Coordinates of C-alpha atoms in Angstrom, one line a residue:
M11 CA 0.0 0.0 0.0
D12 CA 1.2 3.5 -0.8
P13 CA 0.5 6.9 0.8
C14 CA -2.1 7.9 -1.8
N15 CA -4.5 5.0 -1.2
I16 CA -7.5 6.5 0.5
Y17 CA -9.6 3.8 2.1
T18 CA -11.8 0.8 1.2
I19 CA -15.5 1.6 1.5
D20 CA -18.6 -0.4 1.0
A21 CA -20.8 0.4 -2.0
V22 CA -23.3 2.1 0.3
S23 CA -21.9 4.6 2.8
K24 CA -22.2 3.6 6.4
T25 CA -22.8 7.3 7.4
S26 CA -26.2 7.5 9.0
I27 CA -26.4 11.3 9.4
S28 CA -28.5 12.9 6.7
V29 CA -28.5 16.3 5.1
P30 CA -31.8 18.1 4.5
A31 CA -32.6 18.1 0.8
P32 CA -33.6 21.3 -1.0
V33 CA -37.3 22.0 -0.7
A34 CA -39.5 20.7 -3.5
G35 CA -39.5 22.9 -6.6
T36 CA -35.9 24.2 -6.2
T37 CA -33.4 24.2 -9.0
P38 CA -31.6 20.9 -9.8
I39 CA -27.9 20.9 -9.0
F40 CA -25.1 19.4 -11.2
V41 CA -21.6 19.4 -9.6
T42 CA -18.4 18.3 -11.3
F43 CA -15.3 17.9 -9.2
V44 CA -12.0 18.5 -11.1
I45 CA -9.1 17.0 -9.2
D46 CA -5.4 17.7 -9.8
E47 CA -3.4 14.4 -9.6
S48 CA -0.1 15.9 -10.8
G49 CA 3.2 14.8 -9.3
S50 CA 3.2 17.5 -6.6
M51 CA 0.1 16.0 -5.2
A52 CA 2.2 13.1 -3.9
T53 CA 3.6 15.4 -1.2
E54 CA 2.9 14.0 2.3
A55 CA 0.0 15.8 4.0
L56 CA 1.2 17.0 7.4
V57 CA -0.6 18.5 10.3
G58 CA 2.3 20.4 11.9
S59 CA 5.1 18.0 11.8
E60 CA 2.8 14.9 12.1
S61 CA 1.9 12.5 9.3
T62 CA -1.8 12.1 8.4
G63 CA -1.0 8.9 6.6
Q64 CA -2.1 10.4 3.3
C65 CA -0.5 12.4 0.6
N66 CA -2.2 15.7 -0.6
L67 CA -4.1 13.7 -3.3
G68 CA -5.4 11.4 -0.6
V69 CA -6.7 14.3 1.5
V70 CA -8.4 15.9 -1.4
C71 CA -10.1 12.6 -2.6
T72 CA -11.2 12.0 1.0
A73 CA -12.7 15.5 1.1
V74 CA -14.5 14.9 -2.2
A75 CA -15.8 11.6 -1.0
A76 CA -17.2 13.3 2.2
S77 CA -18.7 16.0 0.0
M78 CA -20.7 13.4 -1.9
S79 CA -21.9 11.9 1.4
V80 CA -23.3 15.4 2.1
M81 CA -25.1 15.7 -1.1
P82 CA -28.8 14.5 -1.0
E83 CA -30.2 12.2 -3.7
T84 CA -31.9 15.1 -5.4
T85 CA -28.4 16.3 -6.6
Y86 CA -26.0 15.0 -9.3
A87 CA -22.2 14.9 -9.3
G88 CA -19.3 13.7 -11.5
V89 CA -15.4 13.6 -11.2
V90 CA -12.7 14.5 -13.6
M91 CA -9.0 13.9 -12.8
F92 CA -6.2 15.8 -14.6
S93 CA -2.4 15.6 -14.9
D94 CA -0.8 15.8 -18.4
R95 CA -4.3 15.1 -19.7
A96 CA -7.9 14.9 -18.4
T97 CA -9.4 11.5 -17.3
L98 CA -13.1 10.8 -16.7
L99 CA -13.5 9.1 -13.3
S100 CA -17.3 9.3 -13.2
P101 CA -19.9 10.9 -15.4
I102 CA -22.5 13.2 -13.8
V103 CA -24.8 10.8 -11.9
Q104 CA -27.6 11.0 -9.3
M105 CA -26.2 11.0 -5.8
T106 CA -27.8 7.7 -4.7
P107 CA -26.0 5.6 -2.1
M108 CA -24.9 3.2 -4.7
N109 CA -23.5 5.8 -7.0
K110 CA -21.7 7.5 -4.2
G111 CA -20.1 4.2 -3.2
G112 CA -18.9 3.5 -6.7
I113 CA -17.3 6.9 -7.1
K114 CA -15.6 6.6 -3.7
T115 CA -14.2 3.3 -4.6
A116 CA -12.8 4.7 -7.8
L117 CA -11.3 7.6 -6.0
M118 CA -9.4 5.2 -3.8
Q119 CA -7.4 3.9 -6.9
R120 CA -6.0 7.3 -8.0
H121 CA -2.3 8.1 -7.8
P122 CA -0.3 11.2 -8.6
T123 CA 1.3 11.2 -12.0
S124 CA 2.9 14.0 -14.0
S125 CA 2.1 17.5 -15.1
T126 CA -0.7 20.0 -14.4
N127 CA -3.0 20.4 -17.4
L128 CA -5.7 22.5 -15.7
E129 CA -7.1 23.5 -19.0
A130 CA -7.9 19.9 -20.1
G131 CA -9.6 19.1 -16.8
V132 CA -11.9 22.1 -16.7
K133 CA -12.7 21.7 -20.5
M134 CA -13.8 18.2 -19.9
A135 CA -16.0 19.3 -17.0
I136 CA -17.6 22.0 -19.0
D137 CA -18.4 19.4 -21.7
M138 CA -20.0 17.2 -19.1
E139 CA -22.0 20.1 -17.7
R140 CA -23.2 21.4 -21.2
E141 CA -24.7 18.0 -21.9
K142 CA -26.9 18.5 -18.8
F143 CA -27.5 22.1 -19.9
A144 CA -28.8 20.8 -23.3
V145 CA -31.5 18.9 -21.4
H146 CA -32.3 21.3 -18.5
S147 CA -31.4 24.7 -19.9
N148 CA -31.4 27.5 -17.4
K149 CA -33.7 25.5 -15.1
A150 CA -30.7 23.9 -13.3
K151 CA -27.6 25.0 -11.5
Y152 CA -24.2 24.1 -13.0
I153 CA -21.1 24.0 -10.8
I154 CA -17.5 23.0 -11.4
I155 CA -15.2 22.7 -8.4
V156 CA -11.5 22.8 -9.2
L157 CA -9.0 21.4 -6.7
T158 CA -5.3 21.9 -7.3
D159 CA -2.1 22.5 -5.3
G160 CA 0.1 24.1 -7.9
Q161 CA 0.4 26.0 -11.1
P162 CA -0.6 25.0 -14.7
D163 CA 2.4 24.0 -16.7
T164 CA 0.9 23.7 -20.2
A165 CA 1.4 26.0 -23.2
R166 CA -1.4 28.4 -22.3
A167 CA 0.3 29.0 -18.9
S168 CA 3.6 29.8 -20.5
T169 CA 2.0 32.5 -22.8
G170 CA 0.2 34.2 -19.8
E171 CA -3.2 33.8 -21.5
N172 CA -6.1 34.4 -19.3
Y173 CA -7.6 31.1 -18.2
G174 CA -10.8 32.6 -16.9
A175 CA -11.5 34.3 -20.1
F176 CA -10.7 31.1 -22.1
F177 CA -13.2 29.1 -20.0
K178 CA -15.8 31.8 -20.3
N179 CA -15.5 32.0 -24.1
Y180 CA -15.4 28.2 -24.4
S181 CA -18.6 27.7 -22.3
S182 CA -20.3 30.6 -24.0
K183 CA -20.2 28.8 -27.3
F184 CA -22.7 26.4 -25.9
G185 CA -24.9 29.2 -24.5
F186 CA -24.2 28.8 -20.8
T187 CA -21.6 29.7 -18.1
P188 CA -21.1 27.2 -15.3
E189 CA -20.1 28.5 -11.9
I190 CA -16.5 27.6 -11.2
I191 CA -15.2 27.4 -7.6
T192 CA -11.4 27.1 -7.3
C193 CA -9.7 25.6 -4.3
G194 CA -6.0 26.1 -3.8
F195 CA -4.2 23.7 -1.5
G196 CA -0.8 24.5 0.0
Y197 CA 1.3 27.6 -0.1
N198 CA 2.5 27.3 -3.7
V199 CA -0.7 27.8 -5.6
N200 CA -1.1 30.5 -8.3
V201 CA -3.5 32.6 -6.3
D202 CA -4.0 35.2 -9.0
L203 CA -4.9 32.6 -11.5
L204 CA -7.4 30.9 -9.3
V205 CA -9.0 34.1 -8.1
D206 CA -9.3 35.3 -11.7
I207 CA -11.0 32.1 -12.8
S208 CA -13.4 32.2 -9.9
K209 CA -14.4 35.9 -10.6
I210 CA -14.9 35.5 -14.3
M211 CA -16.9 32.3 -13.8
N212 CA -19.0 33.6 -10.9
G213 CA -17.5 31.3 -8.3
H214 CA -15.6 31.5 -5.0
F215 CA -11.9 31.0 -4.3
S216 CA -11.0 28.9 -1.3
F217 CA -7.5 29.1 0.1
I218 CA -6.6 25.9 1.9
P219 CA -3.0 26.1 3.0
T220 CA -2.9 23.0 5.3
P221 CA -4.9 19.8 5.7
D222 CA -6.5 20.9 8.9
M223 CA -8.4 23.6 7.1
V224 CA -10.0 21.2 4.5
A225 CA -13.1 20.3 6.5
T226 CA -14.2 23.8 7.4
N227 CA -13.9 25.0 3.8
F228 CA -15.6 22.0 2.2
V229 CA -18.5 21.9 4.8
N230 CA -19.5 25.5 4.1
M231 CA -19.0 25.1 0.4
M232 CA -21.4 22.2 0.3
A233 CA -23.8 23.9 2.6
Q234 CA -23.9 26.8 0.2
I235 CA -24.4 24.7 -2.9
I236 CA -27.2 22.6 -1.4
S237 CA -29.1 25.3 0.5
Q238 CA -29.4 27.6 -2.6
E239 CA -30.2 30.4 -0.2
S240 CA -30.2 33.9 -1.6
A241 CA -27.7 36.4 -0.1
P242 CA -29.0 38.4 2.9
V243 CA -30.2 41.9 2.3
I244 CA -28.0 44.5 3.9
D245 CA -29.0 48.2 4.3
A246 CA -27.3 50.5 1.9
I247 CA -25.1 52.4 4.4
V248 CA -23.6 49.3 5.9
D249 CA -23.3 47.6 2.4
S250 CA -21.2 50.6 1.2
Y251 CA -18.6 49.6 3.9
R252 CA -18.7 46.0 2.7
I253 CA -18.1 47.1 -0.9
D254 CA -15.3 49.5 0.3
F255 CA -13.6 46.6 2.2
I256 CA -13.7 44.4 -0.9
N257 CA -12.1 47.1 -3.0
K258 CA -9.5 48.0 -0.3
C259 CA -8.5 44.4 -0.2
T260 CA -7.3 44.7 -3.8
D261 CA -5.3 47.8 -2.8
L262 CA -3.8 46.0 0.2
C263 CA -2.7 43.1 -2.0
R264 CA -1.2 45.5 -4.6
L265 CA 0.8 47.4 -2.0
A266 CA 1.9 44.2 -0.2
N267 CA 3.0 42.7 -3.5
M268 CA 5.1 45.9 -4.1
G269 CA 6.7 45.5 -0.6
D270 CA 4.9 48.5 0.8
G271 CA 3.7 47.1 4.1
D272 CA 3.5 50.6 5.7
G273 CA 1.1 51.8 3.0
A274 CA -1.1 48.7 3.4
L275 CA -1.2 49.2 7.2
A276 CA -2.1 52.9 6.7
I277 CA -5.2 51.7 4.8
I278 CA -6.0 49.3 7.6
R279 CA -5.9 52.1 10.1
S280 CA -8.0 54.3 8.0
M281 CA -10.7 51.7 7.4
S282 CA -10.7 50.9 11.1
S283 CA -11.2 54.5 12.1
R284 CA -14.0 55.1 9.6
I285 CA -15.9 52.0 10.6
R286 CA -15.6 52.8 14.4
D287 CA -16.7 56.3 13.9
S288 CA -19.8 55.1 11.9
L289 CA -20.7 52.6 14.6
T290 CA -20.7 55.3 17.2
T291 CA -23.2 57.5 15.3
M292 CA -25.3 54.8 13.5
P293 CA -28.9 54.7 14.7
D294 CA -30.6 51.5 15.7
G295 CA -32.3 49.5 13.0
F296 CA -29.2 49.3 10.8
S297 CA -27.2 46.1 10.2
K298 CA -24.6 46.8 12.8
E299 CA -23.6 43.3 13.3
V300 CA -22.5 43.1 9.7
L301 CA -20.3 46.2 10.2
I302 CA -18.9 44.8 13.4
G303 CA -17.9 41.7 11.7
I304 CA -16.2 43.5 9.0
L305 CA -14.3 45.6 11.6
K306 CA -13.1 42.4 13.3
D307 CA -11.9 41.1 9.9
V308 CA -10.0 44.3 9.2
E309 CA -8.4 44.6 12.6
G310 CA -7.8 40.9 13.0
E311 CA -6.4 38.6 10.4
V312 CA -6.1 41.0 7.6
A313 CA -4.0 43.4 9.8
L314 CA -2.0 40.4 11.0
A315 CA -1.3 39.2 7.4
L316 CA 0.1 42.7 6.6
S317 CA 2.0 43.2 9.8
D318 CA 5.0 41.2 8.5
L319 CA 5.1 40.8 4.7
K320 CA 7.9 38.2 4.7
K321 CA 6.6 35.9 7.4
N322 CA 2.8 36.5 7.1
Y323 CA 1.7 38.0 3.8
N324 CA 4.1 36.1 1.5
V325 CA 3.3 32.8 3.3
W326 CA -0.4 32.8 3.9
G327 CA -1.8 36.4 3.6
R328 CA -1.5 36.5 -0.2
G329 CA -4.1 33.7 -0.4
Y330 CA -6.1 34.5 2.7
I331 CA -7.0 38.1 1.8
P332 CA -8.3 37.5 -1.8
S333 CA -10.3 34.5 -0.5
L334 CA -11.8 36.6 2.3
A335 CA -12.6 39.4 0.0
R336 CA -14.3 37.2 -2.5
A337 CA -16.4 35.6 0.2
H338 CA -17.6 39.1 1.3
E339 CA -18.3 39.9 -2.3
L340 CA -20.5 36.9 -2.7
K341 CA -21.9 37.2 0.8
F342 CA -20.8 33.7 1.4
C343 CA -20.1 32.2 4.8
A344 CA -16.9 30.4 3.5
N345 CA -15.7 29.0 6.9
F346 CA -16.7 28.8 10.5
K347 CA -14.5 31.5 12.0
D348 CA -14.0 34.7 10.0
H349 CA -16.2 37.0 11.9
G350 CA -17.6 39.1 9.1
L351 CA -18.7 36.0 7.1
Q352 CA -20.9 34.5 9.8
N353 CA -23.5 37.1 9.1
Y354 CA -24.1 35.7 5.6
A355 CA -25.3 32.3 6.9
G356 CA -29.1 31.7 6.5
P357 CA -31.2 29.3 8.6
L358 CA -31.1 26.5 5.9
F359 CA -27.4 27.0 5.4
K360 CA -26.8 26.5 9.1
T361 CA -28.9 23.4 9.3
I362 CA -27.0 21.8 6.4
Q363 CA -23.7 23.0 7.8
T364 CA -24.3 21.3 11.1
S365 CA -25.2 18.0 9.4
A366 CA -22.4 18.3 7.0
A367 CA -19.8 18.9 9.7
S368 CA -20.9 15.7 11.4
I369 CA -20.6 13.7 8.2
F370 CA -17.2 15.1 7.4
K371 CA -16.0 14.2 10.9
S372 CA -17.4 10.7 10.6
E373 CA -15.9 10.1 7.1
L374 CA -12.5 11.6 7.9
T375 CA -12.3 9.6 11.1
D376 CA -13.2 6.4 9.2
A377 CA -10.6 7.2 6.5
I378 CA -7.7 7.8 8.8
S379 CA -8.6 5.0 11.2
R380 CA -8.5 2.6 8.3
M381 CA -5.2 3.9 7.2
A382 CA -3.9 3.7 10.8
S383 CA -4.8 0.0 11.0
T384 CA -3.3 -1.0 7.7
P385 CA 0.2 -2.5 7.4
R386 CA 2.5 0.0 5.6
S387 CA 5.6 -0.2 3.5
A388 CA 8.7 1.8 4.4
Y389 CA 7.6 4.5 2.1
Y390 CA 4.4 5.0 4.0
A391 CA 4.6 7.1 7.2
P392 CA 2.7 5.7 10.2
V393 CA -0.3 7.8 11.3
S394 CA 0.1 9.5 14.7
A395 CA -2.7 10.2 17.1
A396 CA -1.6 13.9 17.0
A397 CA -2.1 14.0 13.3
I398 CA -5.5 12.4 13.5
S399 CA -6.5 14.9 16.1
G400 CA -5.2 17.7 14.1
L401 CA -7.5 16.9 11.2
Y402 CA -10.8 16.9 13.1
N403 CA -10.7 16.2 16.8
P404 CA -9.0 18.2 19.5
S405 CA -7.8 16.6 22.6
G406 CA -7.6 18.3 26.0
G407 CA -5.1 20.9 27.1
C408 CA -4.3 23.6 29.5
F409 CA -2.0 26.7 29.8
D410 CA 0.6 28.0 32.3
G411 CA -0.8 29.6 35.5
N412 CA 1.5 32.7 34.9
C413 CA -0.3 33.5 31.6
L414 CA -2.4 36.6 31.7
V415 CA -6.1 36.3 31.2
T416 CA -8.0 39.4 29.8
M417 CA -10.8 40.3 32.1
A418 CA -14.1 41.9 31.1
D419 CA -12.9 45.4 32.1
G420 CA -9.8 45.1 30.0
T421 CA -7.3 44.4 32.8
T422 CA -5.3 41.2 33.0
K423 CA -5.0 38.6 35.7
P424 CA -2.7 35.6 36.0
A425 CA -4.6 32.4 35.2
M426 CA -3.5 31.0 38.6
D427 CA -5.4 33.8 40.4
I428 CA -8.7 33.5 38.5
V429 CA -11.6 32.4 40.8
R430 CA -15.1 31.2 40.1
G431 CA -17.4 34.2 39.5
D432 CA -14.6 36.3 37.8
M433 CA -15.8 38.0 34.6
I434 CA -13.5 37.6 31.6
L435 CA -13.5 38.7 28.0
S436 CA -15.1 36.0 26.0
F437 CA -14.6 35.0 22.3
S438 CA -17.7 36.9 21.3
G439 CA -16.2 40.1 22.7
V440 CA -18.4 40.5 25.8
A441 CA -18.2 39.5 29.4
A442 CA -18.6 35.9 30.5
E443 CA -18.5 34.3 33.9
V444 CA -15.9 31.7 35.0
Y445 CA -17.8 28.9 36.7
E446 CA -15.5 25.9 36.5
I447 CA -11.7 25.8 36.9
V448 CA -9.5 22.7 36.3
R449 CA -6.0 22.6 37.6
T450 CA -3.8 19.7 36.3
L451 CA -0.5 18.6 37.7
V452 CA 1.9 17.9 34.8
S453 CA 5.3 16.4 34.3
S454 CA 8.2 18.8 33.6
T455 CA 8.6 16.8 30.3
A456 CA 5.1 17.5 29.1
Q457 CA 5.2 19.3 25.7
A458 CA 4.1 22.9 25.4
V459 CA 4.2 25.6 22.7
V460 CA 5.5 29.0 23.7
F461 CA 4.3 32.1 21.8
K462 CA 6.0 35.5 21.5
S463 CA 2.9 37.0 23.2
G464 CA 3.8 35.1 26.4
L465 CA 1.2 32.3 26.0
R466 CA 2.6 28.9 27.1
I467 CA 0.1 26.2 26.2
T468 CA 0.0 22.4 25.7
A469 CA 0.4 21.5 22.1
W470 CA -3.2 20.3 21.4
H471 CA -5.4 22.9 23.2
P472 CA -7.2 24.7 20.5
I473 CA -6.4 28.4 19.8
F474 CA -7.9 30.9 17.4
M475 CA -5.4 32.1 14.8
N476 CA -5.5 33.1 11.1
G477 CA -9.2 33.2 11.1
H478 CA -9.6 29.6 12.3
W479 CA -9.4 27.3 15.3
I480 CA -6.1 25.5 15.1
F481 CA -3.8 23.6 17.4
P482 CA -0.8 25.4 18.9
D483 CA 1.6 23.0 17.4
N484 CA 0.2 24.0 13.9
A485 CA 0.4 27.7 14.5
P486 CA 2.7 29.7 12.1
E487 CA 6.3 29.6 13.3
H488 CA 6.6 33.4 13.3
T489 CA 4.1 33.6 16.2
K490 CA 6.2 31.3 18.4
Q491 CA 9.0 32.0 20.8
M492 CA 10.8 29.0 19.4
S493 CA 10.1 26.4 16.7
G494 CA 8.0 23.3 17.6
T495 CA 7.3 22.2 21.2
T496 CA 9.3 22.4 24.3
A497 CA 9.2 20.9 27.7
M498 CA 7.2 22.6 30.4
C499 CA 10.4 23.2 32.2
G500 CA 9.6 22.6 35.8
L501 CA 6.0 23.9 35.7
S502 CA 3.7 21.9 37.9
L503 CA 0.2 23.2 37.4
V504 CA -1.7 24.1 34.2
Y505 CA -5.1 25.6 33.9
S506 CA -8.3 25.4 31.9
F507 CA -11.7 27.0 32.4
A508 CA -15.3 26.8 31.6
V509 CA -17.4 30.0 31.2
R510 CA -21.1 30.9 30.9
G511 CA -23.4 33.7 30.3
Q512 CA -22.9 34.4 26.6
N513 CA -23.4 32.7 23.3
N514 CA -20.2 32.1 21.4
A515 CA -18.3 32.3 24.6
H516 CA -16.2 29.3 23.7
G517 CA -12.9 31.1 24.0
M518 CA -11.1 33.3 26.4
Q519 CA -8.2 35.7 25.7
V520 CA -4.9 34.6 27.2
D521 CA -1.8 36.6 26.4
D522 CA -3.6 38.2 23.4
V523 CA -4.6 34.8 21.9
F524 CA -8.1 33.3 22.2
V525 CA -7.9 29.8 23.7
A526 CA -10.7 27.2 23.9
T527 CA -12.8 26.9 27.0
L528 CA -14.2 23.6 28.3
G529 CA -17.7 22.5 27.5
H530 CA -18.1 25.2 24.8
G531 CA -20.9 23.3 23.0
V532 CA -19.5 23.8 19.5
S533 CA -20.3 20.7 17.4
N534 CA -19.5 21.8 13.8
D535 CA -15.8 22.8 13.9
P536 CA -13.2 20.3 12.7
V537 CA -10.7 21.4 15.3
L538 CA -12.7 22.8 18.3
S539 CA -15.5 20.2 18.4
H540 CA -14.9 17.3 20.8
P541 CA -17.3 14.7 22.2
F542 CA -16.0 15.1 25.8
Y543 CA -13.9 18.3 26.2
G544 CA -16.4 20.3 24.2
T545 CA -19.7 19.0 25.7
N546 CA -21.5 18.9 29.0
K547 CA -19.8 15.6 29.8
V548 CA -16.7 17.4 30.9
L549 CA -18.7 19.9 32.9
D550 CA -20.6 17.1 34.7
A551 CA -17.2 15.3 35.4
I552 CA -15.8 18.5 36.8
S553 CA -18.9 19.3 38.9
N554 CA -18.8 15.7 40.4
M555 CA -15.1 16.1 41.2
Y556 CA -15.7 19.4 43.0
N557 CA -18.7 18.1 45.0
T558 CA -16.7 15.0 46.0
A559 CA -13.7 17.0 47.0
F560 CA -15.7 19.4 49.1
E561 CA -17.3 16.4 50.9
K562 CA -14.1 14.4 51.5
Y563 CA -11.0 16.6 51.1
Q564 CA -11.9 20.3 51.4
P565 CA -8.9 21.6 49.4
E566 CA -9.4 22.6 45.7
P567 CA -9.1 19.4 43.7
I568 CA -6.1 19.0 41.4
I569 CA -6.0 16.3 38.7
G570 CA -2.9 14.2 38.8
N571 CA -2.1 14.7 42.5
G572 CA -2.7 11.1 43.5
I573 CA -6.4 11.6 44.2
W574 CA -7.9 12.6 40.8
Y575 CA -7.0 11.6 37.3
W576 CA -8.4 11.7 33.8
S577 CA -9.9 8.5 32.7
Y578 CA -10.0 7.1 29.1
D579 CA -12.0 4.5 27.3
E580 CA -10.7 1.4 25.6
N581 CA -9.8 3.4 22.4
G582 CA -7.8 6.0 24.4
A583 CA -10.5 8.7 24.2
P584 CA -11.1 10.8 27.4
N585 CA -14.4 10.1 29.1
G586 CA -14.2 11.4 32.6
I587 CA -12.4 12.4 35.9
L588 CA -12.1 9.6 38.4
E589 CA -11.1 9.4 42.1
N590 CA -8.4 7.1 43.1
P591 CA -9.9 4.1 44.9

C-alpha cells in the first residue's frame, strides 16, 4: 500500500447522518469535481510535523468523497482527474447511495502522475455540464469545483493567456456559463490565476494552505451549494462599507506585492477609524452586526497578514486576503470563524452546515482509522494520534498559570489567580463568567508551545489564529518564541476554564490569543469540536469532582495529585475524571 490510497469503502456509505434536501421545486444541481493528480500531489499531507498517513491527493479525494456523502439524492455529481491530460473518473450521476459508493471506490485507486494540465480538466468538466444544460437549460444550477495544489504548466500557462476568459469563451459557445469554484491547496498555488477564474466564472476562491483547514472549507462550500439560499439583504449604508472593504483588499494586496507594508497598514488604520466612527453614530435599526464583523476582519487577520510581509503575507496572507474578499463579495459564509462572514449564513445553510460537519467528521475519522490499522511499506509514514487529532478532533489541554487572562474590564490577571465568578473577556467580545476551573499537575517533560505574546500552552489545546481554530503545534512559526514544542520546564500546574453567560463564549483571551474553553458546545468545527472536552460531559465530570472534593477533602481538587486523574476508554479517548480508589 502507498500513501495515496484512500480507504476501502462499502458500495453504500455507512454514514447514518442525513443532510436536508432542498425543498420541492428548487433548482436541480449538477456538480463536477475537477481534481489535480499531478506529481506534486504526492507530497505527504502533514498537520504540523505529524503525518496524516495520506498524501495531498489522498486528503483531497477523501474530502470529495465526504462532500458526496453530504449531497442529497436530489443532486448530481461527476469527477474529472487531470495531470498531463484529463481523465473521466465518473460521469455526472444522481447521488444515490450506490453511485456515491462506486465513485468513492474509484477515488481510492487514484495516484499522482505527471504535469498540471488544468485546461484539459476544466474543459472536460464544461463538456460534461453542457450535456446537462442541453436537457435542463437555465432551469438547473451548474457548478464546477477545481481542486489543485500548484500552477498549470501547459502552453497556455507559458503564454500568460487568461484562463478565466478562455473558460468563459469556451462555455459561452454552448450558451451557458457554469459557476467555477477554485480551491487552492498548500502555499505554492497560483493565487492570482485561481482568483481570476473564480471571478470571471462567478464562483468562490478557497485558500486551503494546510490539511486541517480542509473540512471547514468543504463543509461550508457544500452547505452553500445545497441550500441555494439567496444572499442576505444589507441596508445601503452598511453595504457601502462592505463594498469598500472588498475594493480595499485589492489595494492591500497590490501594496503588499510591491513590498509597501506601511502603505497597506495605513489603509487598515483608515478603514478601522471610519468604521468605528460610523458605529458610534449609526442609529438603531441598521445592520450593525455586519459592520462589526467587517471591523473584526479588518483589525484581526487582515491586519496580522500585513504586519509582516515576509513571514505573514508572503506565506499565507496572499491567499487569505483574496479568499476573504471574494467571500464578502458573494456574501458567502466560507468558513466557521472569519467574523464578518458569519452574518451571511441563513437558517437552511446553518442546518445543512451542522449536518455536513458531522458527516465530514465521521468520514475523515473512518478514513484515517482505516489507514492507521493497515500495514505499511517503508515508504508509507505511520499515522500518529496527534495528526488524526489535528484533522478533526481536539484533545484536552491547558496553559501555564502565569499566563495573563484578559478580564471583562480590559485588565489582565494571571490564570492561577482566577476564581469562580470572575468576569473575563469571551470570544464573542463580551463578558462571560468563569464557573469551572480545572488545575492539572503535569510532568516537567510535558510538551508545550510558547508564543511570543507570552502564551505557554499544551500542544493540542485549540487556539484561534489566522481566522480559524487550530492547534498550537500547527500555528505559524513566526508567532512562536521557538520552533516546535518544548518541555514545560519545571512547571507543575496548568489551567483550563469553563465560562457561561454568553453565546459564542467558547474562547477566552490569554496573552492576546483566544484559547478554547471547556464545554463550549461547538459541534460543527473540525478542530474545536470534541465529544468530551467540548460538551456537558466534561462539565458534569468537573462538577462531580468538586462536589466529592468538598465532601471528602476540602482543598481545591487537582487532577494528577494522586487523588484525581483523567480517565480514558478502551480506544484512548477521554471520558471522565475519576477518584483514586
